[in-house]
Tab-separated table of C-alpha atoms in Angstrom:
chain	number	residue	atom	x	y	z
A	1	UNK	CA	28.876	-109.397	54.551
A	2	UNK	CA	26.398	-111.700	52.598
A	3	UNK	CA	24.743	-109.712	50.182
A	4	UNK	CA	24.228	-109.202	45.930
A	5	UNK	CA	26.647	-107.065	44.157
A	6	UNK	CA	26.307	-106.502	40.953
A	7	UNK	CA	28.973	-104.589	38.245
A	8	UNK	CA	29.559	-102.448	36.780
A	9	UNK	CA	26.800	-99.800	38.698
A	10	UNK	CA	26.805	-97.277	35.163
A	11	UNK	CA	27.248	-98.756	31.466
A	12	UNK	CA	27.576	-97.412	28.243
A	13	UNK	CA	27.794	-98.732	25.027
A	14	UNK	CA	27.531	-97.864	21.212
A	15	UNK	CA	24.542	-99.451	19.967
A	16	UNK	CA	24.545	-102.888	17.675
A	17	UNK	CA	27.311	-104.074	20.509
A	18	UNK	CA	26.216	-107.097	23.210
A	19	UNK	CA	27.402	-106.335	26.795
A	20	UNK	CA	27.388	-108.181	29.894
A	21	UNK	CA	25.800	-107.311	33.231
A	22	UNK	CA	27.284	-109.365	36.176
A	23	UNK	CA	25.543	-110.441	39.333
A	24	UNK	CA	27.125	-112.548	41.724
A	25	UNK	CA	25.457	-113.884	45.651
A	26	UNK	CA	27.097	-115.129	48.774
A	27	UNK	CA	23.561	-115.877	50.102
A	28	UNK	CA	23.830	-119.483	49.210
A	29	UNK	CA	20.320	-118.755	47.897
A	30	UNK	CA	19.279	-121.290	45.109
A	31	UNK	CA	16.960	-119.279	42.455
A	32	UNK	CA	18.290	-116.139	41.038
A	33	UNK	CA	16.749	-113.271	38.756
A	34	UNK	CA	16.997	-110.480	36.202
A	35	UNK	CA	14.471	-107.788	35.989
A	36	UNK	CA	14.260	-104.823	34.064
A	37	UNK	CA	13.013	-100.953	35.153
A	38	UNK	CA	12.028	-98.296	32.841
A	39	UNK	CA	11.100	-95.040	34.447
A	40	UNK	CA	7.927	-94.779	36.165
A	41	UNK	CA	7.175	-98.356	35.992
A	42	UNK	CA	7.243	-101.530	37.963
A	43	UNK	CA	9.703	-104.503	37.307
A	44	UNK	CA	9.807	-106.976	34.555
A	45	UNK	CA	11.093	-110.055	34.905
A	46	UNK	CA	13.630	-111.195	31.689
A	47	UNK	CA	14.779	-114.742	33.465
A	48	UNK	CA	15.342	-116.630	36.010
A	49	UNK	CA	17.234	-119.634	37.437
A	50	UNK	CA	16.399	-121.914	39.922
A	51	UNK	CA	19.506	-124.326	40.032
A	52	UNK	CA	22.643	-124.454	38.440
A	53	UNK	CA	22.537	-124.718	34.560
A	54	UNK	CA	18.680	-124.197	34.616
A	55	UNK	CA	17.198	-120.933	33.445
A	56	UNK	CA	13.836	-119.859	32.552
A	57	UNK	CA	12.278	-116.919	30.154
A	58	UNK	CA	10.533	-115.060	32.023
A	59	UNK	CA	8.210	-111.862	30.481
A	60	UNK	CA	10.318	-110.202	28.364
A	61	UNK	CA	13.482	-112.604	27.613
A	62	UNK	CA	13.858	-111.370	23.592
A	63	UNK	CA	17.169	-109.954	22.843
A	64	UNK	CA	18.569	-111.334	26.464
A	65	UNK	CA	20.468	-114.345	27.455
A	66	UNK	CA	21.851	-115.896	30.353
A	67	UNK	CA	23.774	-118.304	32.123
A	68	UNK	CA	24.133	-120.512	35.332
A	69	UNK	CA	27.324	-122.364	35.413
A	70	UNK	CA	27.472	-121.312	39.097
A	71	UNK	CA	25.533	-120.896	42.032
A	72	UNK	CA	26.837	-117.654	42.677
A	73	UNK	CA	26.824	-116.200	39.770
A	74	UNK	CA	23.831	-115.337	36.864
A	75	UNK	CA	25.409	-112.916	34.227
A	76	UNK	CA	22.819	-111.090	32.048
A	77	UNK	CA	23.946	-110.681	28.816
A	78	UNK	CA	22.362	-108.081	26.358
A	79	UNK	CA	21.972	-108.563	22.732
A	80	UNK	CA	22.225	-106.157	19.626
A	81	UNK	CA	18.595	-107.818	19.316
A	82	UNK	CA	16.953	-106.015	22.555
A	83	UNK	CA	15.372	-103.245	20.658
A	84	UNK	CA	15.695	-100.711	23.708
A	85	UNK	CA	18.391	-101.790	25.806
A	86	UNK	CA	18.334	-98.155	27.661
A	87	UNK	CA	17.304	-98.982	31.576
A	88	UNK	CA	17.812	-100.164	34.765
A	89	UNK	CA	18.914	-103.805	35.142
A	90	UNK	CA	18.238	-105.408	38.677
A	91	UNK	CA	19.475	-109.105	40.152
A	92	UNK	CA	18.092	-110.564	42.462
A	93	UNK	CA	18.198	-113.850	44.570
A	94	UNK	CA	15.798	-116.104	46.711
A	95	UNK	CA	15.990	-119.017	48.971
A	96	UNK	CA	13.839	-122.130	48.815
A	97	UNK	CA	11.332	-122.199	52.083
A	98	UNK	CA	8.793	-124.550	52.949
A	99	UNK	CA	6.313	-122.829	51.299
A	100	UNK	CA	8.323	-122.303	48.049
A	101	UNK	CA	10.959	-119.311	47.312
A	102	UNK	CA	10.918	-116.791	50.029
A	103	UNK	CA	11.314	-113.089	49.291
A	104	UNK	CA	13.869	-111.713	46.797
A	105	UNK	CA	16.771	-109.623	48.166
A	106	UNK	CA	18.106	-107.434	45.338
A	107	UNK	CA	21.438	-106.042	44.068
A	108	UNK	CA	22.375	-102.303	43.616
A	109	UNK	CA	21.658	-102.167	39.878
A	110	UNK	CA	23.187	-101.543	36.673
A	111	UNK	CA	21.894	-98.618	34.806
A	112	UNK	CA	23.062	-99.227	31.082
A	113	UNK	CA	22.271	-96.839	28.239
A	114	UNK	CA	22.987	-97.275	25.119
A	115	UNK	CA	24.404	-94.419	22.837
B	1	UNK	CA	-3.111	-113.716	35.545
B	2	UNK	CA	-1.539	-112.377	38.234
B	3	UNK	CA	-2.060	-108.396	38.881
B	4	UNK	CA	-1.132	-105.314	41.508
B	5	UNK	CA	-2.188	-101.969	41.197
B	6	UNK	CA	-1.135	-98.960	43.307
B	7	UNK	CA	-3.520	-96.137	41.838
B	8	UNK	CA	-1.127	-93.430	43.789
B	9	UNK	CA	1.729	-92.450	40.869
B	10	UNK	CA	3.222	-89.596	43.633
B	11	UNK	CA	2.241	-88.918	47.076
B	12	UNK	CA	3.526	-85.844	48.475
B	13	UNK	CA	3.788	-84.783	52.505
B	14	UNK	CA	5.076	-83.137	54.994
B	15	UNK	CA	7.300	-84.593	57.789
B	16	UNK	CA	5.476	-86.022	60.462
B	17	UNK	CA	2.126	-86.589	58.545
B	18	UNK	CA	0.601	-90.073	58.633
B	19	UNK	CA	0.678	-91.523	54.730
B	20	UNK	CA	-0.877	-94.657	53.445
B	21	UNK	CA	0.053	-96.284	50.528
B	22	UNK	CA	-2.620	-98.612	48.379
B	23	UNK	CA	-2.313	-101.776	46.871
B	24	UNK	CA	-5.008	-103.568	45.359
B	25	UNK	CA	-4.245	-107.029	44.208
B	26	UNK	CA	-5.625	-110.018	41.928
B	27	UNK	CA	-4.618	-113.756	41.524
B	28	UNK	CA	-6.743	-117.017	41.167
B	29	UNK	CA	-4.529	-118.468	43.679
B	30	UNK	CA	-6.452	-119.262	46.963
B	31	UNK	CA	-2.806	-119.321	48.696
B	32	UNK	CA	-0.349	-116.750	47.664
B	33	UNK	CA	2.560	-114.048	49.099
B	34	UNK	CA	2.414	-110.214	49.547
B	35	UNK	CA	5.172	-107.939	49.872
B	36	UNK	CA	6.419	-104.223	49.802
B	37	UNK	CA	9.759	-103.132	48.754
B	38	UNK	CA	11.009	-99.342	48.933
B	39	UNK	CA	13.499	-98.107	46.348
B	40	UNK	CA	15.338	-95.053	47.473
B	41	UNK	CA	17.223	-92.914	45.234
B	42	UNK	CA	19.760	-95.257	44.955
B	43	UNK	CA	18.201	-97.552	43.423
B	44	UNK	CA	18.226	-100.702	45.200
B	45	UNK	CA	15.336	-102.236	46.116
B	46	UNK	CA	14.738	-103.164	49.931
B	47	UNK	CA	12.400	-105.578	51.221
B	48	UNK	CA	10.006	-104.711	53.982
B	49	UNK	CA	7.349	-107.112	53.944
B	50	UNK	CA	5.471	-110.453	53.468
B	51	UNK	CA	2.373	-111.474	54.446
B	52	UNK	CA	0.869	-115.011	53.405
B	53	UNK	CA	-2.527	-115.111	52.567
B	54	UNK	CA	-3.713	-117.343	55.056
B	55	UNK	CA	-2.270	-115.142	57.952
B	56	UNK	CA	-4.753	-112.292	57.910
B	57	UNK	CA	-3.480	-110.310	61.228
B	58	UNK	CA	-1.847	-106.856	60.568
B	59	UNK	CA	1.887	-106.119	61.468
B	60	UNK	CA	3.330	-103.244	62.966
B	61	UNK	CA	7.072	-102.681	63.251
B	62	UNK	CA	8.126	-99.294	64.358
B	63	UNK	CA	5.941	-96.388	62.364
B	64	UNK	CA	5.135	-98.971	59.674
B	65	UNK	CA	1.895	-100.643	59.890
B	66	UNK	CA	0.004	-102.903	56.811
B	67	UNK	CA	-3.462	-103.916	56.415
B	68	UNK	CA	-3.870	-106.941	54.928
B	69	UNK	CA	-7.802	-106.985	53.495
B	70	UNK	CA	-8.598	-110.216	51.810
B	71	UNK	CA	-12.318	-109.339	51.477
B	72	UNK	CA	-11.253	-106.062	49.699
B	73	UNK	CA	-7.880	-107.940	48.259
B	74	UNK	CA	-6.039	-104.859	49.263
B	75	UNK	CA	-2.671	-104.920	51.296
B	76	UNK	CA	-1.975	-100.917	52.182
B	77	UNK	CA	0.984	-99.601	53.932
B	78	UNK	CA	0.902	-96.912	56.064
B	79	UNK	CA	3.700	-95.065	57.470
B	80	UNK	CA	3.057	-92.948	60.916
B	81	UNK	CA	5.008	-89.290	61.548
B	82	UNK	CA	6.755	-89.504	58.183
B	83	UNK	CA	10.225	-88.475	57.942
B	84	UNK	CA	12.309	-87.256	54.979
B	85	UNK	CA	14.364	-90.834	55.305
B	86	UNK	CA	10.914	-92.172	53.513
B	87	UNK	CA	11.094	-90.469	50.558
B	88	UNK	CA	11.714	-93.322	48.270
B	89	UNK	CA	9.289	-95.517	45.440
B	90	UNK	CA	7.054	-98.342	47.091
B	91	UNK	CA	6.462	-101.290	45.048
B	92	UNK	CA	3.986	-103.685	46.130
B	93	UNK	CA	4.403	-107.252	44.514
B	94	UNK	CA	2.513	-110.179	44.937
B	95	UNK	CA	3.731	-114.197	44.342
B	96	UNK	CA	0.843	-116.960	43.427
B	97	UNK	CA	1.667	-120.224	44.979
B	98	UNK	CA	1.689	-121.932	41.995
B	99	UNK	CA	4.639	-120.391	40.751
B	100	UNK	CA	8.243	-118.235	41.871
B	101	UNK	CA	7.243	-115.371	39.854
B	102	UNK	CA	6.863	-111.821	41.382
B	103	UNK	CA	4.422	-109.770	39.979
B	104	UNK	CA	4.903	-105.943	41.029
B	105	UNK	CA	2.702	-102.583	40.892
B	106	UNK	CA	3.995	-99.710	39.098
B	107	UNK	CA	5.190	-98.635	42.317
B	108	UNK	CA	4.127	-95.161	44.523
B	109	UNK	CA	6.829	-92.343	44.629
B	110	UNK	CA	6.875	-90.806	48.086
B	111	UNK	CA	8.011	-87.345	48.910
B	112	UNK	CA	8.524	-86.651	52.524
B	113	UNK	CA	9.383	-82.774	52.783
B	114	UNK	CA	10.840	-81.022	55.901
């Protein structure tokens, strides 16, 4: 089945440690993005990729980094720099349409919290 | 600057009422996207929705129904004879032309109780 998946679903780690979130796409889509989701509120975009070893900040890229080595994949690394690392990490992916990027399909989440 | 609101935090029903959700929007953009997304418990984030702004005819599929408003620059989503499978948070989210970026809403949490 084409789809996002994204691992591990739960994370925890001892603060002052990095950790990686992994997202991966068999959509064959060609931009790719990480949000974050504190409770109550909307989505925030950290980056985002459009091709393969490309990647933009997006609104709140500080103590995040990424990388694009493959289409498929867009691992979301978090720094002992993010401040408050505690929430809900979403991928998600897009195609390229005539009209620029069509809707974003999303993964399943990671929720990581930091102890 | 790109901006949605959705003023309703929590909406609360009872199966089978009619519920609209609001979504007020702004951009400079003349041309730009719309959409809706429901997040159930789980988490993940499901697209429903997008209307371009130059295509100002509603859409109806099944018991969902959205008015798109540019005059009022409000997209709402209603849902008819609400079911406890609704219970979930909305997001509206809205993409300028000019750019890839999504720009969401703080999103409207739904209860649908039997």
């Amino acid at each position: 089945d084409g789809g996002i998946t994204q691992s591990p679903k739960y994370l925890f780690r001892k603060e002052g440690q990095n950790v990686t979130l992994s997202c991966e796409q068999n959509l064959n889509h060609d931009a790719m993005y990480w949000y974050r989701q504190d409770p109550g509120q909307g989505l925030r975009l950290i980056y985002y990729s459009q091709i393969v070893n490309d990647f933009q900040k997006g609104d709140i890229a500080e103590g995040y980094s990424v990388s694009r080595e493959k289409k498929e994949s867009f691992p979301l690394t978090v720094t002992s720099a993010q401040k408050n690392p505690t929430a809900f990490y979403l991928c998600a992916s897009s195609s390229l349409g005539a009209v620029g990027y069509n809707e974003q399909f999303f993964g399943p989440g990671t929720r990581l919290t930091v102890l | 600057a790109q901006k949605v609101t959705q003023a309703q935090t929590e909406i609360s029903v009872v199966e089978k009422e009619d519920v609209t959700l609001d979504c007020v929007y702004e951009t400079r953009d003349t041309t730009y996207y719309l959409f809706w997304y429901k997040q159930p418990p789980s988490g993940e984030l499901v697209f429903l929705i997008r209307r371009n702004s130059f295509d100002e005819q509603n859409e109806i599929s099944g018991r969902y129904s959205w008015n798109f408003q540019k005059s009022t620059s409000s997209f709402n989503f209603t849902i008819t004879a609400s079911q406890v499978v609704d219970s979930a948070v909305y997001f509206c989210a809205l993409r300028g032309s000019s750019n890839y970026k999504l720009t969401f809403g703080k999103g409207t949490l739904l209860t649908v109780n039997p």
